[in-house]
Coordinates of C-alpha atoms in Angstrom, one line a residue:
M1 CA -28.8 27.4 -0.5
A2 CA -25.1 26.6 0.2
D3 CA -23.2 24.9 -2.6
L4 CA -22.7 21.2 -2.0
P5 CA -19.1 20.1 -1.6
P6 CA -17.7 18.3 -4.6
Q7 CA -17.9 14.5 -4.6
I8 CA -14.7 12.6 -4.0
R9 CA -14.0 9.3 -5.7
L10 CA -13.1 6.8 -3.0
W11 CA -13.3 3.0 -2.7
D12 CA -13.8 1.2 0.6
D13 CA -11.5 -1.7 1.7
N14 CA -14.4 -3.9 2.7
P15 CA -14.9 -7.4 1.3
S16 CA -17.3 -7.4 -1.6
S17 CA -20.5 -9.5 -2.0
L18 CA -20.2 -8.8 -5.8
D19 CA -17.6 -10.8 -7.7
L20 CA -15.5 -8.3 -9.6
L21 CA -12.4 -10.4 -9.7
G22 CA -13.5 -13.7 -11.4
F23 CA -13.3 -15.5 -8.1
D24 CA -16.3 -17.7 -9.1
A25 CA -13.8 -20.2 -10.5
V26 CA -12.5 -20.6 -6.9
V27 CA -15.8 -20.2 -5.0
N28 CA -17.7 -22.8 -7.0
P29 CA -15.4 -25.8 -6.1
I30 CA -15.3 -24.7 -2.5
V31 CA -19.1 -24.7 -2.3
A32 CA -19.2 -28.1 -4.0
A33 CA -16.7 -29.4 -1.4
V34 CA -18.7 -28.0 1.4
R35 CA -21.9 -29.7 0.1
E36 CA -20.1 -33.1 -0.3
Q37 CA -21.5 -34.9 2.7
K38 CA -19.3 -37.9 2.3
I39 CA -16.3 -35.8 3.4
H40 CA -16.6 -34.7 7.1
P41 CA -15.5 -33.0 9.0
L42 CA -13.6 -30.7 6.5
T43 CA -11.2 -27.8 6.9
L44 CA -10.3 -25.7 3.8
S45 CA -7.9 -22.8 3.6
V46 CA -8.2 -19.9 1.2
Q47 CA -4.6 -18.7 0.7
S48 CA -3.2 -15.5 -0.8
P49 CA -0.9 -12.7 0.2
W50 CA -2.2 -9.6 2.1
G51 CA -4.9 -7.8 0.1
G52 CA -5.3 -10.7 -2.4
G53 CA -9.1 -11.0 -1.9
K54 CA -9.5 -13.7 0.7
S55 CA -12.2 -11.9 2.7
T56 CA -14.1 -11.3 -0.5
V57 CA -14.1 -15.0 -1.2
L58 CA -15.5 -15.7 2.2
K59 CA -18.2 -13.2 1.5
L60 CA -19.0 -14.9 -1.8
I61 CA -19.1 -18.3 -0.1
E62 CA -21.5 -17.0 2.5
A63 CA -23.8 -15.6 -0.2
E64 CA -24.0 -19.0 -1.8
F65 CA -25.7 -20.5 1.3
K66 CA -28.0 -17.5 2.0
D67 CA -31.3 -19.3 1.2
D68 CA -30.1 -22.8 2.0
A69 CA -31.9 -24.1 5.2
T70 CA -29.7 -27.1 5.3
C71 CA -26.6 -25.1 6.0
I72 CA -25.8 -22.8 8.9
V73 CA -23.0 -20.3 8.1
V74 CA -21.1 -18.7 11.0
S75 CA -18.6 -15.9 10.2
T76 CA -15.9 -15.0 12.7
N77 CA -12.8 -13.0 12.9
P78 CA -10.3 -13.9 15.8
W79 CA -8.2 -10.8 15.0
A80 CA -11.2 -8.6 16.1
Y81 CA -11.9 -10.4 19.4
D82 CA -12.0 -8.2 22.5
D83 CA -10.7 -11.1 24.6
Q84 CA -7.3 -12.0 23.2
D85 CA -6.4 -13.9 26.4
D86 CA -8.9 -16.7 25.6
V87 CA -9.3 -16.8 21.8
K88 CA -10.1 -20.5 21.9
G89 CA -13.1 -19.9 24.3
T90 CA -14.3 -16.9 22.3
L91 CA -14.3 -18.8 19.0
I92 CA -16.3 -21.7 20.5
A93 CA -18.8 -19.2 22.0
E94 CA -19.2 -17.5 18.6
I95 CA -20.0 -20.8 16.9
L96 CA -22.5 -21.8 19.5
H97 CA -24.2 -18.4 19.4
G98 CA -24.1 -18.4 15.6
I99 CA -25.9 -21.7 15.4
Q100 CA -28.5 -20.8 18.0
S101 CA -29.3 -17.4 16.3
Q102 CA -30.1 -19.0 12.9
I103 CA -32.7 -21.5 14.1
T104 CA -36.2 -20.4 13.3
D105 CA -38.3 -23.1 15.0
V106 CA -39.1 -21.7 18.5
G107 CA -39.2 -25.1 20.2
V108 CA -36.0 -26.3 18.7
K109 CA -34.4 -22.9 19.4
E110 CA -35.1 -23.3 23.1
R111 CA -33.8 -26.8 23.3
V112 CA -30.6 -25.8 21.4
A113 CA -30.2 -22.8 23.7
T114 CA -30.3 -25.0 26.8
K115 CA -27.7 -27.3 25.4
A116 CA -25.6 -24.3 24.3
K117 CA -25.8 -22.8 27.8
E118 CA -24.3 -26.1 29.2
L119 CA -21.5 -25.9 26.6
L120 CA -20.8 -22.3 27.4
G121 CA -20.6 -23.3 31.1
R122 CA -17.7 -25.5 30.3
I123 CA -16.0 -22.7 28.5
S124 CA -16.5 -20.4 31.5
W125 CA -14.6 -22.9 33.7
S126 CA -11.9 -23.0 31.2
R127 CA -11.7 -19.2 30.9
A128 CA -11.5 -18.9 34.7
A129 CA -8.5 -21.3 34.7
V130 CA -6.8 -19.3 32.0
A131 CA -7.4 -16.0 33.8
I132 CA -6.0 -17.3 37.1
A133 CA -3.0 -18.8 35.4
R134 CA -2.3 -15.3 34.0
G135 CA -2.8 -13.7 37.4
A136 CA -5.9 -11.7 36.3
L137 CA -8.2 -13.0 39.1
T138 CA -6.1 -13.5 42.1
L139 CA -7.5 -10.5 43.9
Q140 CA -11.2 -11.5 43.3
V141 CA -11.1 -15.2 44.0
N142 CA -10.3 -16.8 47.3
P143 CA -7.8 -19.7 47.5
Q144 CA -10.6 -22.3 48.1
E145 CA -12.3 -21.2 44.9
I146 CA -9.0 -21.3 43.0
A147 CA -8.4 -24.8 44.2
E148 CA -11.9 -25.8 43.0
I149 CA -11.3 -24.4 39.6
F150 CA -8.1 -26.3 39.2
R151 CA -9.5 -29.6 40.7
P152 CA -9.6 -32.3 38.0
K153 CA -13.1 -32.5 36.6
D154 CA -15.3 -35.5 36.0
P155 CA -14.8 -36.2 32.3
D156 CA -18.6 -36.5 32.0
G157 CA -19.4 -33.6 34.2
P158 CA -21.0 -30.3 33.1
D159 CA -17.8 -28.3 33.9
S160 CA -15.4 -30.4 31.9
M161 CA -14.1 -29.8 28.4
A162 CA -13.2 -33.5 28.1
S163 CA -16.7 -34.5 26.9
F164 CA -17.4 -31.2 25.2
N165 CA -17.5 -32.9 21.8
D166 CA -20.1 -35.4 22.8
A167 CA -22.3 -32.7 24.2
Y168 CA -21.8 -30.6 21.0
K169 CA -22.9 -33.6 18.9
A170 CA -26.0 -34.0 21.0
M171 CA -26.8 -30.3 20.4
L172 CA -26.5 -30.7 16.6
A173 CA -28.7 -33.8 16.8
L174 CA -31.5 -31.5 17.9
I175 CA -31.5 -29.9 14.4
P176 CA -31.4 -32.9 12.1
E177 CA -32.4 -30.8 9.0
V178 CA -29.1 -29.0 9.2
E179 CA -26.6 -30.9 7.1
R180 CA -23.7 -28.5 7.4
V181 CA -22.4 -26.0 9.9
V182 CA -19.9 -23.8 7.9
V183 CA -17.6 -21.7 10.0
L184 CA -15.8 -18.9 8.0
V185 CA -12.7 -17.8 9.8
D186 CA -11.2 -14.5 8.5
D187 CA -7.9 -12.7 9.1
L188 CA -6.2 -15.6 10.9
D189 CA -2.9 -14.3 9.4
R190 CA -3.3 -11.0 11.2
C191 CA -3.5 -12.6 14.7
L192 CA -0.6 -12.8 17.1
P193 CA 1.1 -16.2 17.2
D194 CA -0.6 -17.4 20.4
A195 CA -4.0 -16.4 19.0
V196 CA -3.4 -18.3 15.8
T197 CA -2.5 -21.5 17.8
A198 CA -5.5 -21.0 20.1
T199 CA -7.9 -20.7 17.0
L200 CA -6.5 -23.9 15.5
E201 CA -6.8 -25.7 18.9
A202 CA -10.5 -24.6 19.0
I203 CA -11.1 -26.0 15.5
K204 CA -9.5 -29.3 16.6
L205 CA -12.3 -29.7 19.1
F206 CA -14.9 -29.9 16.3
L207 CA -12.9 -32.1 13.9
S208 CA -14.4 -35.3 15.1
T209 CA -17.9 -34.0 14.6
E210 CA -19.9 -34.7 11.5
K211 CA -21.5 -31.8 9.6
M212 CA -18.6 -29.4 10.6
V213 CA -16.8 -27.4 7.9
F214 CA -14.2 -24.7 8.5
V215 CA -13.0 -22.3 5.8
L216 CA -9.9 -20.4 6.9
A217 CA -8.8 -17.2 5.1
A218 CA -5.1 -16.7 5.6
D219 CA -1.6 -16.4 4.1
Q220 CA -0.4 -19.9 4.9
E221 CA 3.2 -18.9 5.3
M222 CA 2.3 -16.4 7.9
V223 CA 0.1 -18.9 9.8
R224 CA 2.9 -21.5 9.7
D225 CA 5.4 -18.9 11.0
A226 CA 2.9 -17.9 13.8
I227 CA 2.6 -21.6 14.9
S228 CA 6.3 -21.9 14.9
V229 CA 6.8 -18.8 17.1
S230 CA 4.0 -19.9 19.4
L231 CA 5.6 -23.3 19.9
D232 CA 9.2 -22.2 20.1
G233 CA 9.2 -22.8 23.8
A234 CA 8.3 -26.5 23.1
G235 CA 11.4 -26.8 20.8
R236 CA 9.3 -28.1 18.0
G237 CA 10.1 -25.5 15.4
D238 CA 9.2 -25.1 11.8
V239 CA 8.9 -28.8 10.9
F240 CA 6.2 -29.3 13.5
A241 CA 4.4 -26.2 12.5
K242 CA 4.1 -27.5 8.9
R243 CA 2.9 -30.9 10.0
Y244 CA 0.5 -29.3 12.5
L245 CA -1.1 -27.2 9.9
E246 CA -1.3 -30.0 7.3
K247 CA -3.1 -32.2 9.9
I248 CA -5.8 -29.6 10.4
V249 CA -6.2 -28.3 6.8
Q250 CA -7.2 -31.0 4.3
L251 CA -7.8 -28.8 1.3
P252 CA -5.6 -25.7 0.7
I253 CA -6.8 -23.5 -2.2
S254 CA -4.7 -20.6 -3.5
L255 CA -6.3 -17.6 -5.1
P256 CA -4.9 -16.6 -8.5
R257 CA -2.9 -13.4 -8.9
L258 CA -4.4 -10.8 -11.1
S259 CA -3.0 -10.6 -14.6
A260 CA -2.6 -7.2 -16.3
S261 CA -5.8 -7.9 -18.2
D262 CA -7.7 -8.9 -15.0
A263 CA -6.3 -5.8 -13.3
E264 CA -7.5 -3.6 -16.1
T265 CA -11.0 -5.1 -15.9
Y266 CA -11.1 -4.8 -12.2
I267 CA -10.1 -1.2 -12.3
G268 CA -12.6 -0.5 -15.0
L269 CA -15.4 -2.1 -12.9
L270 CA -14.4 -0.1 -9.8
I271 CA -14.3 3.2 -11.7
A272 CA -17.6 2.5 -13.5
G273 CA -19.2 1.4 -10.3
R274 CA -18.9 4.9 -8.9
E275 CA -21.4 6.2 -11.4
M276 CA -23.7 3.1 -11.7
N277 CA -26.6 1.9 -9.6
E278 CA -26.4 -1.5 -8.1
L279 CA -28.5 -3.3 -10.7
D280 CA -26.4 -1.9 -13.6
L281 CA -23.2 -2.8 -11.9
H282 CA -24.4 -6.4 -11.3
A283 CA -25.4 -6.6 -15.0
L284 CA -21.9 -5.4 -16.0
A285 CA -20.2 -7.8 -13.7
D286 CA -22.3 -10.7 -15.1
H287 CA -21.4 -9.6 -18.6
V288 CA -17.7 -9.7 -17.7
R289 CA -18.1 -13.1 -16.0
A290 CA -19.8 -14.6 -19.1
R291 CA -17.0 -13.3 -21.4
R292 CA -14.3 -14.6 -19.0
N293 CA -15.9 -18.1 -18.8
A294 CA -16.2 -18.1 -22.6
N295 CA -12.5 -17.1 -22.9
Q296 CA -13.4 -13.9 -24.7
T297 CA -11.1 -10.9 -24.5
P298 CA -11.1 -8.1 -23.7
L299 CA -13.5 -8.6 -20.9
L300 CA -14.9 -5.1 -20.9
Y301 CA -16.1 -5.3 -24.5
D302 CA -19.2 -5.6 -26.6
L303 CA -21.2 -3.6 -24.0
G304 CA -23.9 -2.3 -26.4
G305 CA -26.6 -4.6 -24.9
L306 CA -26.2 -3.2 -21.4
S307 CA -28.4 -0.4 -20.1
A308 CA -25.2 1.3 -18.6
A309 CA -21.6 0.8 -19.4
P310 CA -18.2 2.5 -18.6
S311 CA -17.3 5.5 -20.7
K312 CA -14.4 5.5 -23.1
E313 CA -12.6 7.8 -20.8
D314 CA -13.0 5.4 -17.8
L315 CA -11.9 2.4 -19.9
A316 CA -8.8 4.4 -21.0
L317 CA -8.0 5.3 -17.4
A318 CA -8.3 1.6 -16.4
A319 CA -5.9 0.6 -19.2
Q320 CA -3.5 3.3 -18.2
L321 CA -3.4 2.3 -14.6
A322 CA -3.1 -1.4 -15.3
E323 CA -0.1 -0.7 -17.6
G324 CA 1.5 1.8 -15.2
L325 CA 1.3 0.0 -11.9
N326 CA 4.1 -2.5 -11.3
A327 CA 3.3 -6.2 -11.4
D328 CA 3.2 -6.6 -7.6
R329 CA 0.8 -3.7 -7.1
R330 CA -1.6 -4.5 -10.0
S331 CA -1.9 -8.1 -9.0
N332 CA -3.2 -7.1 -5.5
P333 CA -6.8 -5.8 -5.3
R334 CA -6.2 -3.9 -2.1
Q335 CA -3.1 -2.2 -3.5
I336 CA -5.2 -1.2 -6.6
K337 CA -7.9 0.3 -4.4
R338 CA -5.3 2.2 -2.3
F339 CA -3.9 3.8 -5.5
L340 CA -7.4 4.7 -6.7
N341 CA -8.1 6.3 -3.4
A342 CA -4.9 8.3 -3.5
F343 CA -6.0 9.4 -7.0
G344 CA -9.4 10.4 -5.7
V345 CA -8.0 12.4 -2.8
R346 CA -5.5 14.2 -5.1
E347 CA -8.2 14.9 -7.7
S348 CA -10.4 16.5 -5.0
I349 CA -7.6 18.6 -3.6
A350 CA -6.6 19.8 -7.1
R351 CA -10.2 20.7 -7.8
A352 CA -10.5 22.7 -4.6
R353 CA -7.2 24.6 -5.4
G354 CA -8.4 25.4 -8.9
V355 CA -5.7 23.2 -10.5
K356 CA -7.1 21.9 -13.8
I357 CA -5.5 18.7 -15.1
A358 CA -6.8 15.9 -17.2
P359 CA -7.4 12.7 -15.2
A360 CA -5.1 10.7 -17.4
V361 CA -2.3 13.2 -16.9
M362 CA -2.9 13.3 -13.2
I363 CA -2.7 9.5 -13.0
K364 CA 0.5 9.4 -14.9
M365 CA 2.0 12.0 -12.6
L366 CA 0.7 10.2 -9.5
L367 CA 2.3 7.0 -10.8
L368 CA 5.6 8.8 -11.1
E369 CA 5.3 10.2 -7.6
E370 CA 4.4 6.7 -6.1
L371 CA 6.8 4.5 -8.1
Y372 CA 9.8 6.8 -8.8
R373 CA 9.8 9.4 -6.1
S374 CA 13.4 10.5 -6.7
S375 CA 12.6 11.2 -10.4
F376 CA 9.5 13.2 -9.4
N377 CA 11.7 15.2 -6.9
T378 CA 14.1 16.0 -9.8
L379 CA 11.2 17.2 -12.0
A380 CA 9.8 19.3 -9.1
A381 CA 13.2 20.8 -8.3
T382 CA 13.8 21.8 -11.9
P383 CA 13.2 25.5 -12.6
V384 CA 9.8 26.1 -14.2
Q385 CA 11.4 27.4 -17.4
K386 CA 13.4 24.2 -17.8
R387 CA 10.7 21.6 -17.0
R388 CA 9.4 21.1 -20.5
E389 CA 12.9 20.8 -21.8
L390 CA 13.5 18.1 -19.2
L391 CA 10.3 16.3 -20.1
S392 CA 11.1 16.4 -23.8
Q393 CA 14.5 14.9 -23.3
W394 CA 13.1 12.3 -20.9
E395 CA 10.3 11.2 -23.3
T396 CA 12.6 11.2 -26.4
W397 CA 15.1 9.0 -24.4
A398 CA 12.3 6.6 -23.5
N399 CA 10.7 6.5 -27.0
P400 CA 13.0 7.8 -29.7
S401 CA 11.1 8.5 -33.0
G402 CA 14.0 7.7 -35.3
K403 CA 17.6 8.2 -36.3
E404 CA 17.3 12.0 -36.1
D405 CA 17.0 11.7 -32.4
G406 CA 20.4 10.2 -32.1
D407 CA 21.5 8.8 -28.7
V408 CA 19.5 11.0 -26.4
A409 CA 20.9 10.8 -22.9
L410 CA 18.8 10.1 -19.8
P411 CA 18.4 13.4 -18.0
K412 CA 20.5 13.7 -14.9
G413 CA 18.6 12.7 -11.7
I414 CA 16.1 10.5 -13.5
D415 CA 15.8 6.8 -12.7
E416 CA 16.4 4.4 -15.6
G417 CA 13.4 2.4 -14.4
T418 CA 11.1 5.2 -15.6
K419 CA 11.5 4.2 -19.3
E420 CA 8.1 2.5 -19.6
W421 CA 6.5 5.3 -17.7
A422 CA 7.9 8.0 -19.9
A423 CA 7.2 6.1 -23.1
A424 CA 3.5 5.5 -22.2
P425 CA 0.8 8.0 -23.2
P426 CA -0.3 10.7 -22.4
F427 CA 2.9 12.5 -23.2
L428 CA 3.7 15.4 -21.0
R429 CA 6.1 17.7 -22.8
E430 CA 3.3 20.0 -24.1
E431 CA 1.3 19.9 -20.8
N432 CA 1.2 22.8 -18.4
L433 CA 2.2 20.8 -15.3
D434 CA 3.5 23.6 -13.2
P435 CA 0.3 24.2 -11.0
Y436 CA -0.1 20.4 -10.4
I437 CA 3.6 19.8 -9.7
N438 CA 3.7 22.7 -7.2
L439 CA 0.6 21.3 -5.5
A440 CA 1.9 17.7 -5.4
A441 CA 5.3 18.9 -4.1
S442 CA 3.7 20.9 -1.3
L443 CA 1.6 17.9 -0.3
I444 CA 4.6 15.5 0.0
N445 CA 7.1 18.2 1.2
V446 CA 9.3 18.2 -1.8
S447 CA 11.5 21.2 -2.7
M448 CA 10.2 22.9 -5.9
G449 CA 12.2 24.5 -8.6
A450 CA 12.4 28.2 -8.2
Q451 CA 10.0 30.4 -10.2
V452 CA 11.9 33.4 -11.6
S453 CA 11.2 35.9 -14.3
D454 CA 12.8 35.9 -17.7
D455 CA 14.9 38.9 -17.0
L456 CA 16.3 37.2 -13.9
L457 CA 17.1 34.2 -16.0
T458 CA 19.1 36.5 -18.3
F459 CA 21.1 37.8 -15.5
I460 CA 21.9 34.3 -14.2
T461 CA 23.0 33.3 -17.7
D462 CA 25.3 36.4 -17.8
L463 CA 26.6 35.5 -14.4
L464 CA 27.7 32.1 -15.7
G465 CA 29.4 33.6 -18.8
E466 CA 33.1 34.4 -19.4
S467 CA 32.7 38.2 -19.6
E468 CA 33.8 39.8 -16.4
A469 CA 32.0 43.0 -17.2
A470 CA 28.7 41.2 -17.9
R471 CA 29.0 39.3 -14.6
D472 CA 29.5 42.5 -12.7
V473 CA 26.4 44.1 -14.3
A474 CA 24.3 41.0 -13.7
V475 CA 25.2 41.0 -10.0
D476 CA 24.4 44.6 -9.6
E477 CA 21.0 44.1 -11.2
L478 CA 20.3 41.0 -9.1
C479 CA 21.1 42.8 -5.9
K480 CA 18.5 45.4 -6.7
R481 CA 15.7 42.8 -6.3
S482 CA 13.9 41.7 -3.2
Q483 CA 15.6 39.2 -0.9
D484 CA 13.0 36.5 -1.9
E485 CA 13.6 37.1 -5.6
Q486 CA 17.3 36.8 -5.0
L487 CA 17.0 33.6 -3.0
A488 CA 14.9 32.1 -5.8
A489 CA 17.4 33.2 -8.5
L490 CA 20.3 31.8 -6.4
D491 CA 18.5 28.5 -6.2
V492 CA 18.3 28.5 -10.0
L493 CA 22.0 29.4 -10.4
I494 CA 23.3 26.7 -8.1
G495 CA 20.8 24.2 -9.5
T496 CA 22.5 24.4 -12.8
A497 CA 25.5 22.6 -11.3
R498 CA 23.5 19.4 -11.6
R499 CA 23.7 19.6 -15.4
T500 CA 27.4 20.2 -15.7
D501 CA 30.6 18.4 -14.9
N502 CA 32.4 21.5 -13.7
A503 CA 30.8 23.7 -11.0
E504 CA 33.6 26.3 -11.2
S505 CA 31.5 28.9 -13.2
V506 CA 28.5 28.4 -10.8
I507 CA 30.6 28.9 -7.7
R508 CA 32.5 31.9 -9.3
G509 CA 29.1 33.6 -10.0
A510 CA 27.8 32.7 -6.5
V511 CA 30.9 34.1 -4.8
L512 CA 30.7 37.3 -6.7
W513 CA 27.0 37.7 -5.7
V514 CA 27.7 37.0 -2.0
D515 CA 30.5 39.6 -2.1
K516 CA 27.8 42.2 -3.0
N517 CA 25.1 40.7 -0.8
P518 CA 26.6 38.9 2.3
T519 CA 23.1 38.0 3.6
L520 CA 23.1 35.2 0.9
E521 CA 26.2 33.6 2.4
D522 CA 24.5 30.7 4.3
A523 CA 22.1 29.9 1.5
T524 CA 25.0 29.8 -0.9
A525 CA 27.1 27.5 1.3
T526 CA 24.2 25.1 1.7
G527 CA 23.4 25.1 -2.0
I528 CA 27.1 24.4 -2.9
E529 CA 27.3 21.6 -0.4
S530 CA 24.1 20.0 -1.8
Y531 CA 24.6 20.4 -5.5
C532 CA 28.3 21.0 -6.2
W533 CA 30.0 18.6 -4.0
G534 CA 31.9 15.6 -5.5
M535 CA 33.7 15.4 -8.8
Q536 CA 32.1 18.7 -9.9
L537 CA 34.2 20.5 -7.2
T538 CA 37.4 21.4 -9.1
P539 CA 40.6 23.1 -7.9
G540 CA 39.4 26.3 -9.6
A541 CA 36.1 26.1 -7.6
I542 CA 38.2 25.8 -4.4
V543 CA 40.2 28.9 -5.3
E544 CA 37.0 30.8 -5.8
L545 CA 35.6 29.7 -2.4
A546 CA 38.9 30.6 -0.7
N547 CA 39.1 34.0 -2.2
S548 CA 35.5 34.8 -1.0
R549 CA 36.7 35.5 2.5
Q550 CA 33.2 34.6 3.7
P551 CA 33.3 32.3 6.8
A552 CA 30.6 29.9 5.6
L553 CA 32.4 29.4 2.3
I554 CA 35.8 29.1 3.9
A555 CA 34.3 26.3 6.0
L556 CA 33.6 24.4 2.8
V557 CA 37.3 24.7 1.9
R558 CA 38.2 23.2 5.2
R559 CA 35.8 20.4 4.7
A560 CA 37.2 19.7 1.2
A561 CA 40.7 19.5 2.6
Q562 CA 39.6 16.6 4.9
D563 CA 37.2 14.9 2.4
T564 CA 38.9 11.9 1.0
S565 CA 36.0 11.2 -1.4
L566 CA 37.0 14.3 -3.5
H567 CA 39.6 14.1 -6.3
P568 CA 43.1 14.2 -4.8
V569 CA 44.0 17.3 -6.9
T570 CA 41.0 19.1 -5.4
Q571 CA 41.8 18.0 -1.9
T572 CA 45.4 19.2 -2.4
A573 CA 44.2 22.6 -3.7
A574 CA 42.0 23.0 -0.6
R575 CA 45.0 22.3 1.7
E576 CA 47.2 24.8 -0.2
E577 CA 44.5 27.5 0.0
L578 CA 44.0 26.8 3.7
G579 CA 47.8 27.1 4.2
Q580 CA 47.7 30.6 2.6
L581 CA 44.6 31.6 4.6
D582 CA 46.1 30.5 7.9
G583 CA 49.5 32.2 7.1
N584 CA 51.5 28.9 6.9

């Protein structure tokens, strides 16, 4: 029997019917408002930025009315409509079909179906007019039929939208036991401007009808902007858009942003849920809800009475993630899930490649990669033998243990914003990160630090020294190695320029090496241009390049002579060297 592939830890982006975010504090008053029959019709909006949990709130509202025969709930999503040319007609049709489909009495269902068919007929005429106005039907409809479609309709006739509302009220009267028709409109803020306006225009049709309630899930600012864009041609602008939306929405409700504690709890529930069955996860969510409502913290605590609970390791991971993610990301449920999925994928790849790394360490490294990519790049580009030294300096800078540490400098190429990251456990200076860093760097296309043997490092050290004899011996030994080994060692040599204010010794050693192995010329020129350019490029370094007689290195001297960003003394030295080379 073939081995089963390892499981991957992933979380879907679908709205949840289980409240893991403490949204009951928002859902309960919305449900109470919907049931308040003295207020009708009613339109509410559930507001939050992208990924804030609006769709989940709609799902939780729908669940509250699941066994309530007095309420019909219709869920719709204008963003997903196939027909974006007539969003208004499609929304009306969805509401009519939704009501009809939820009636259980056969006789009543037939009568409602007949009335709904009449209402849909009115929509069909409206859709035909829209299609012809857009030029979509001009080849299929003759002029007489077009004229008939645009002929003013009898307001009371079956093909007019003017009396649509009266006909709709008559349809609802056929089902007197239904006290509320609740329409949940999701993703309104994802729609194009014209679709947003068309959706709100459709809702207006029902706003004089008792029993109707609309709950809109949207970022209010985006909806307002969409209205403004849609009505720009009318010259009404932002002020009208604000008033228009306020006229339709009577009760705006903003979802709370997740605090660090809420984010930690949410992450803990998500991680634990991967290993729990549905009943155990519901029990855990209920336990968290009870503690939240009793103002008891931490929320994931006192779990001994549950049949299943998160492990200590999972709780530690949740705390680490909540602390490591920046405020914007940890306050957004969708962003949290996306990071967890990135972790799940990376964990699976590492397992497949035989890279063993503790989850807590991997999460910390992934946070570095996600939040401070340039600092991760610096770590990845550091030679393997120097990485622990870099991490030690980095962590000591972030979290000095006492006076003996002195004023430890931030390593070159590391972002100052990484201080909290570096100071937080787990600490990395003693970890063998090389296999993971090499894997991560290959996945995100980052240049890695060259891996060279200890004897090559010794030769590089000699090449940087003051002894001319030692430099000559080092170059001779280096040139005996394979081309790949030499290129790796050259990368280490030139990379040391990042940790010095004077690149002269680096360039001197590289020029000596190229003189013995001219095939390294282009790689040397590229490396010097990348790592040694700027204040590190001294007049002495210019002289070394000019004396090389190698075309690619001479080209660097020519560039230096024209580069006004260099120190004037260095630029002058370049011009003088070019004068000698050109025979002037």
